[in-house]
C-alpha atoms as a printed R data frame, in Angstrom:
    type eleno elety resid chain resno       x       y        z
1   ATOM     1    CA   UNK     A     1 -20.289 141.699 -131.869
2   ATOM     2    CA   UNK     A     2 -21.967 141.835 -128.472
3   ATOM     3    CA   UNK     A     3 -19.252 144.256 -127.354
4   ATOM     4    CA   UNK     A     4 -19.858 146.577 -130.299
5   ATOM     5    CA   UNK     A     5 -17.316 145.148 -132.737
6   ATOM     6    CA   UNK     A     6 -18.481 145.429 -136.388
7   ATOM     7    CA   UNK     A     7 -18.943 142.104 -138.140
8   ATOM     8    CA   UNK     A     8 -15.882 142.568 -140.375
9   ATOM     9    CA   UNK     A     9 -13.597 143.154 -137.389
10  ATOM    10    CA   UNK     A    10 -15.317 140.399 -135.414
11  ATOM    11    CA   UNK     A    11 -14.284 137.860 -138.053
12  ATOM    12    CA   UNK     A    12 -10.676 139.040 -137.898
13  ATOM    13    CA   UNK     A    13  -9.517 137.980 -134.442
14  ATOM    14    CA   UNK     A    14  -6.852 135.956 -132.676
15  ATOM    15    CA   UNK     A    15  -6.547 134.164 -129.371
16  ATOM    16    CA   UNK     A    16  -4.041 136.585 -127.921
17  ATOM    17    CA   UNK     A    17  -2.978 134.151 -125.168
18  ATOM    18    CA   UNK     A    18  -5.064 131.132 -124.148
19  ATOM    19    CA   UNK     A    19  -8.725 132.078 -124.198
20  ATOM    20    CA   UNK     A    20  -8.769 135.854 -124.652
21  ATOM    21    CA   UNK     A    21 -10.103 136.891 -128.083
22  ATOM    22    CA   UNK     A    22  -8.571 140.054 -129.536
23  ATOM    23    CA   UNK     A    23  -9.538 141.946 -132.724
24  ATOM    24    CA   UNK     A    24  -6.481 141.966 -135.005
25  ATOM    25    CA   UNK     A    25  -4.557 145.159 -135.861
26  ATOM    26    CA   UNK     A    26  -6.745 147.502 -133.853
27  ATOM    27    CA   UNK     A    27  -6.313 146.554 -130.227
28  ATOM    28    CA   UNK     A    28  -4.707 147.816 -127.090
29  ATOM    29    CA   UNK     A    29  -6.212 144.970 -125.112
30  ATOM    30    CA   UNK     A    30  -4.820 144.092 -121.686
31  ATOM    31    CA   UNK     A    31  -5.269 140.355 -121.270
32  ATOM    32    CA   UNK     A    32  -5.111 138.442 -117.969
33  ATOM    33    CA   UNK     A    33  -5.595 141.711 -116.134
34  ATOM    34    CA   UNK     A    34  -5.567 140.213 -113.619
35  ATOM    35    CA   UNK     A    35  -5.863 136.512 -112.914
36  ATOM    36    CA   UNK     A    36  -8.487 135.745 -110.238
37  ATOM    37    CA   UNK     A    37  -8.051 132.576 -108.182
38  ATOM    38    CA   UNK     A    38 -11.623 131.310 -107.875
39  ATOM    39    CA   UNK     A    39 -10.822 128.509 -105.431
40  ATOM    40    CA   UNK     A    40  -9.131 130.990 -103.095
41  ATOM    41    CA   UNK     A    41 -12.303 133.089 -102.997
42  ATOM    42    CA   UNK     A    42 -14.159 130.066 -101.659
43  ATOM    43    CA   UNK     A    43 -11.456 129.267  -99.111
44  ATOM    44    CA   UNK     A    44 -11.651 132.843  -97.851
45  ATOM    45    CA   UNK     A    45 -15.439 132.651  -97.503
46  ATOM    46    CA   UNK     A    46 -15.279 129.272  -95.732
47  ATOM    47    CA   UNK     A    47 -13.537 131.024  -92.850
48  ATOM    48    CA   UNK     A    48 -16.894 132.679  -92.160
49  ATOM    49    CA   UNK     A    49 -20.036 130.931  -90.910
50  ATOM    50    CA   UNK     A    50 -22.906 130.027  -93.233
51  ATOM    51    CA   UNK     A    51 -26.122 128.348  -92.111
52  ATOM    52    CA   UNK     A    52 -27.184 127.188  -95.562
53  ATOM    53    CA   UNK     A    53 -25.779 126.506  -98.994
54  ATOM    54    CA   UNK     A    54 -27.690 129.483 -100.388
55  ATOM    55    CA   UNK     A    55 -25.986 131.739  -97.844
56  ATOM    56    CA   UNK     A    56 -22.561 130.269  -98.630
57  ATOM    57    CA   UNK     A    57 -23.057 130.726 -102.383
58  ATOM    58    CA   UNK     A    58 -24.250 134.299 -101.900
59  ATOM    59    CA   UNK     A    59 -21.158 135.097  -99.838
60  ATOM    60    CA   UNK     A    60 -18.939 133.672 -102.576
61  ATOM    61    CA   UNK     A    61 -20.681 135.782 -105.222
62  ATOM    62    CA   UNK     A    62 -20.412 138.887 -103.032
63  ATOM    63    CA   UNK     A    63 -16.695 138.208 -102.548
64  ATOM    64    CA   UNK     A    64 -16.340 137.726 -106.309
65  ATOM    65    CA   UNK     A    65 -18.172 140.988 -107.050
66  ATOM    66    CA   UNK     A    66 -15.894 142.880 -104.675
67  ATOM    67    CA   UNK     A    67 -12.827 141.289 -106.286
68  ATOM    68    CA   UNK     A    68 -14.004 142.339 -109.763
69  ATOM    69    CA   UNK     A    69 -14.637 145.908 -108.602
70  ATOM    70    CA   UNK     A    70 -11.297 146.203 -106.802
71  ATOM    71    CA   UNK     A    71  -9.290 144.759 -109.682
72  ATOM    72    CA   UNK     A    72 -11.094 146.985 -112.180
73  ATOM    73    CA   UNK     A    73 -10.158 150.067 -110.173
74  ATOM    74    CA   UNK     A    74  -6.513 148.950 -109.936
75  ATOM    75    CA   UNK     A    75  -6.070 148.178 -113.635
76  ATOM    76    CA   UNK     A    76  -8.037 151.186 -114.790
77  ATOM    77    CA   UNK     A    77  -5.726 153.379 -112.739
78  ATOM    78    CA   UNK     A    78  -2.739 151.539 -114.189
79  ATOM    79    CA   UNK     A    79  -3.926 152.509 -117.664
80  ATOM    80    CA   UNK     A    80  -4.131 156.144 -116.656
81  ATOM    81    CA   UNK     A    81  -0.615 155.978 -115.206
82  ATOM    82    CA   UNK     A    82   0.779 154.322 -118.353
83  ATOM    83    CA   UNK     A    83  -0.937 156.941 -120.521
84  ATOM    84    CA   UNK     A    84   0.606 159.713 -118.460
85  ATOM    85    CA   UNK     A    85   4.166 158.396 -118.454
86  ATOM    86    CA   UNK     A    86   4.617 156.386 -121.694
87  ATOM    87    CA   UNK     A    87   4.285 156.591 -125.472
88  ATOM    88    CA   UNK     A    88   4.971 153.979 -128.177
89  ATOM    89    CA   UNK     A    89   5.004 155.791 -131.550
90  ATOM    90    CA   UNK     A    90   6.337 152.830 -133.575
91  ATOM    91    CA   UNK     A    91   3.652 150.432 -132.324
92  ATOM    92    CA   UNK     A    92   1.048 153.134 -132.841
93  ATOM    93    CA   UNK     A    93   1.908 153.202 -136.560
94  ATOM    94    CA   UNK     A    94   0.702 149.615 -136.957
95  ATOM    95    CA   UNK     A    95  -2.476 149.712 -134.847
96  ATOM    96    CA   UNK     A    96  -5.780 151.109 -136.140
97  ATOM    97    CA   UNK     A    97  -6.860 153.916 -135.440
98  ATOM    98    CA   UNK     A    98  -3.877 155.596 -133.767
99  ATOM    99    CA   UNK     A    99  -2.678 157.524 -136.844
100 ATOM   100    CA   UNK     A   100  -6.217 158.401 -137.873
101 ATOM   101    CA   UNK     A   101  -6.911 159.862 -134.429
102 ATOM   102    CA   UNK     A   102  -3.433 161.292 -133.923
103 ATOM   103    CA   UNK     A   103  -3.304 159.511 -130.563
104 ATOM   104    CA   UNK     A   104  -0.654 157.149 -129.204
105 ATOM   105    CA   UNK     A   105  -1.713 153.585 -128.475
106 ATOM   106    CA   UNK     A   106  -0.886 154.039 -124.789
107 ATOM   107    CA   UNK     A   107  -3.170 157.055 -124.647
108 ATOM   108    CA   UNK     A   108  -6.258 155.435 -126.112
109 ATOM   109    CA   UNK     A   109  -5.579 155.681 -129.842
110 ATOM   110    CA   UNK     A   110  -6.393 152.041 -130.633
111 ATOM   111    CA   UNK     A   111  -9.781 151.051 -131.995
112 ATOM   112    CA   UNK     A   112 -10.413 148.669 -129.067
113 ATOM   113    CA   UNK     A   113  -9.185 149.241 -125.541
114 ATOM   114    CA   UNK     A   114 -10.520 146.328 -123.531
115 ATOM   115    CA   UNK     A   115  -9.339 145.106 -120.161
116 ATOM   116    CA   UNK     A   116  -9.735 141.326 -119.944
117 ATOM   117    CA   UNK     A   117  -9.636 139.775 -116.450
118 ATOM   118    CA   UNK     A   118  -9.177 135.992 -116.396
119 ATOM   119    CA   UNK     A   119 -11.036 133.877 -113.866
120 ATOM   120    CA   UNK     A   120  -9.010 130.753 -113.190
121 ATOM   121    CA   UNK     A   121 -10.586 127.632 -111.765
122 ATOM   122    CA   UNK     A   122 -14.313 128.242 -112.208
123 ATOM   123    CA   UNK     A   123 -14.737 124.487 -112.665
124 ATOM   124    CA   UNK     A   124 -12.836 123.910 -109.412
125 ATOM   125    CA   UNK     A   125 -15.091 126.398 -107.634
126 ATOM   126    CA   UNK     A   126 -18.184 124.731 -109.088
127 ATOM   127    CA   UNK     A   127 -17.097 121.251 -108.013
128 ATOM   128    CA   UNK     A   128 -16.132 122.482 -104.561
129 ATOM   129    CA   UNK     A   129 -19.417 124.295 -104.019
130 ATOM   130    CA   UNK     A   130 -21.351 121.227 -105.106
131 ATOM   131    CA   UNK     A   131 -19.295 119.058 -102.749
132 ATOM   132    CA   UNK     A   132 -20.043 121.387  -99.842
133 ATOM   133    CA   UNK     A   133 -23.723 121.493 -100.788
134 ATOM   134    CA   UNK     A   134 -23.881 117.697 -100.685
135 ATOM   135    CA   UNK     A   135 -21.532 116.704  -97.865
136 ATOM   136    CA   UNK     A   136 -22.151 119.595  -95.460
137 ATOM   137    CA   UNK     A   137 -25.664 120.910  -96.016
138 ATOM   138    CA   UNK     A   138 -27.529 117.849  -97.316
139 ATOM   139    CA   UNK     A   139 -25.810 114.728  -95.978
140 ATOM   140    CA   UNK     A   140 -24.438 116.570  -92.915
141 ATOM   141    CA   UNK     A   141 -21.334 114.396  -92.859
142 ATOM   142    CA   UNK     A   142 -19.475 117.280  -91.213
143 ATOM   143    CA   UNK     A   143 -19.858 120.998  -90.526
144 ATOM   144    CA   UNK     A   144 -18.537 123.845  -92.608
145 ATOM   145    CA   UNK     A   145 -16.098 124.655  -89.812
146 ATOM   146    CA   UNK     A   146 -14.826 121.089  -89.779
147 ATOM   147    CA   UNK     A   147 -14.232 120.884  -93.533
148 ATOM   148    CA   UNK     A   148 -12.546 124.287  -93.398
149 ATOM   149    CA   UNK     A   149 -10.085 123.000  -90.804
150 ATOM   150    CA   UNK     A   150  -9.559 119.801  -92.807
151 ATOM   151    CA   UNK     A   151  -8.704 121.884  -95.868
152 ATOM   152    CA   UNK     A   152  -6.337 123.968  -93.753
153 ATOM   153    CA   UNK     A   153  -4.556 120.734  -92.766
154 ATOM   154    CA   UNK     A   154  -4.507 119.543  -96.407
155 ATOM   155    CA   UNK     A   155  -6.717 116.519  -95.561
156 ATOM   156    CA   UNK     A   156  -4.072 115.020  -93.273
157 ATOM   157    CA   UNK     A   157  -5.602 111.908  -91.707
158 ATOM   158    CA   UNK     A   158  -8.754 112.336  -93.809
159 ATOM   159    CA   UNK     A   159  -7.974 110.247  -96.868
160 ATOM   160    CA   UNK     A   160 -11.369 108.502  -96.877
161 ATOM   161    CA   UNK     A   161 -13.160 111.848  -96.940
162 ATOM   162    CA   UNK     A   162 -10.828 113.160  -99.641
163 ATOM   163    CA   UNK     A   163 -11.518 110.122 -101.833
164 ATOM   164    CA   UNK     A   164 -15.260 110.492 -101.286
165 ATOM   165    CA   UNK     A   165 -15.236 114.153 -102.316
166 ATOM   166    CA   UNK     A   166 -12.899 113.478 -105.237
167 ATOM   167    CA   UNK     A   167 -14.428 110.328 -106.712
168 ATOM   168    CA   UNK     A   168 -17.993 109.869 -105.463
169 ATOM   169    CA   UNK     A   169 -19.577 113.268 -106.040
170 ATOM   170    CA   UNK     A   170 -20.661 114.622 -109.452
171 ATOM   171    CA   UNK     A   171 -18.329 117.016 -111.260
172 ATOM   172    CA   UNK     A   172 -18.786 119.797 -113.809
173 ATOM   173    CA   UNK     A   173 -18.571 118.874 -117.492
174 ATOM   174    CA   UNK     A   174 -20.290 115.474 -117.361
175 ATOM   175    CA   UNK     A   175 -23.718 116.526 -118.664
176 ATOM   176    CA   UNK     A   176 -25.222 116.705 -115.181
177 ATOM   177    CA   UNK     A   177 -27.625 119.614 -115.157
178 ATOM   178    CA   UNK     A   178 -27.445 120.456 -111.460
179 ATOM   179    CA   UNK     A   179 -23.651 120.835 -111.507
180 ATOM   180    CA   UNK     A   180 -23.401 122.401 -114.958
181 ATOM   181    CA   UNK     A   181 -26.071 124.985 -114.124
182 ATOM   182    CA   UNK     A   182 -24.049 126.040 -111.091
183 ATOM   183    CA   UNK     A   183 -21.100 126.712 -113.418
184 ATOM   184    CA   UNK     A   184 -23.436 128.665 -115.711
185 ATOM   185    CA   UNK     A   185 -24.736 130.727 -112.782
186 ATOM   186    CA   UNK     A   186 -21.203 131.707 -111.774
187 ATOM   187    CA   UNK     A   187 -20.069 132.618 -115.292
188 ATOM   188    CA   UNK     A   188 -23.209 134.638 -116.009
189 ATOM   189    CA   UNK     A   189 -22.652 136.490 -112.735
190 ATOM   190    CA   UNK     A   190 -19.078 137.305 -113.822
191 ATOM   191    CA   UNK     A   191 -20.243 138.641 -117.186
192 ATOM   192    CA   UNK     A   192 -22.942 140.824 -115.659
193 ATOM   193    CA   UNK     A   193 -20.611 142.217 -112.985
194 ATOM   194    CA   UNK     A   194 -17.975 143.071 -115.592
195 ATOM   195    CA   UNK     A   195 -20.570 144.870 -117.709
196 ATOM   196    CA   UNK     A   196 -21.078 147.314 -114.840
197 ATOM   197    CA   UNK     A   197 -17.661 148.905 -115.423
198 ATOM   198    CA   UNK     A   198 -16.352 150.984 -118.323
199 ATOM   199    CA   UNK     A   199 -12.567 151.479 -118.454
200 ATOM   200    CA   UNK     A   200 -10.951 154.633 -119.780
201 ATOM   201    CA   UNK     A   201 -10.404 155.280 -123.516
202 ATOM   202    CA   UNK     A   202 -12.770 154.699 -126.471
203 ATOM   203    CA   UNK     A   203 -14.408 151.305 -127.050
204 ATOM   204    CA   UNK     A   204 -13.268 150.110 -123.638
205 ATOM   205    CA   UNK     A   205 -15.003 147.214 -121.918
206 ATOM   206    CA   UNK     A   206 -14.244 144.858 -119.074
207 ATOM   207    CA   UNK     A   207 -14.320 141.523 -120.944
208 ATOM   208    CA   UNK     A   208 -13.953 138.373 -118.800
209 ATOM   209    CA   UNK     A   209 -12.573 134.958 -119.708
210 ATOM   210    CA   UNK     A   210 -12.523 131.670 -117.812
211 ATOM   211    CA   UNK     A   211 -10.194 128.712 -118.068
212 ATOM   212    CA   UNK     A   212  -8.362 126.035 -116.106
213 ATOM   213    CA   UNK     A   213  -4.686 125.308 -115.901
214 ATOM   214    CA   UNK     A   214  -3.801 121.639 -116.171
215 ATOM   215    CA   UNK     A   215  -0.030 121.765 -116.676
216 ATOM   216    CA   UNK     A   216   2.684 124.176 -117.715
217 ATOM   217    CA   UNK     A   217   6.162 122.869 -118.580
């Protein structure tokens, strides 16, 4: 409803893949467009210097904002290219409102034309940021440069540190306000950044989703 879907349509939805919600029978929704590796964003930022946790977090959010903008531009252009070079008349017959508008689904005829980027590993990013906040900037066990090099070496020879970070520090999802609010800050930032962009075609929004992969067989 927050994205302008009438209540009747809002009640008639499916999970089109894992976490992406799609209105039934009226959608040309591009899900997982694209996946964003949240942990990699942090690793990239750790290669730079940061004198405080606030500075490190701000650099991560700036990197995230740039990633959202760049991916939006890529996938929005992809839609224009698909619209120029493709039609799907059979599918269009079964998707509201293609026949009503006389417009193919690939050219914006569907009732909803969202692009849905998926942000993978927000919990991992949250836990990692909290670990850096504690171990580097508060306890000063090591510098940001040192932990960056340790990560680059996959914690070789640093098992005690790995166990400390893994098992001794608080993690997201355990009803600990300081960690959970960091997750909330990141997800709210994602939502607000995505709201800045309007893809082509009617009723088009950039609608984010977040999830974690545990295992795929």
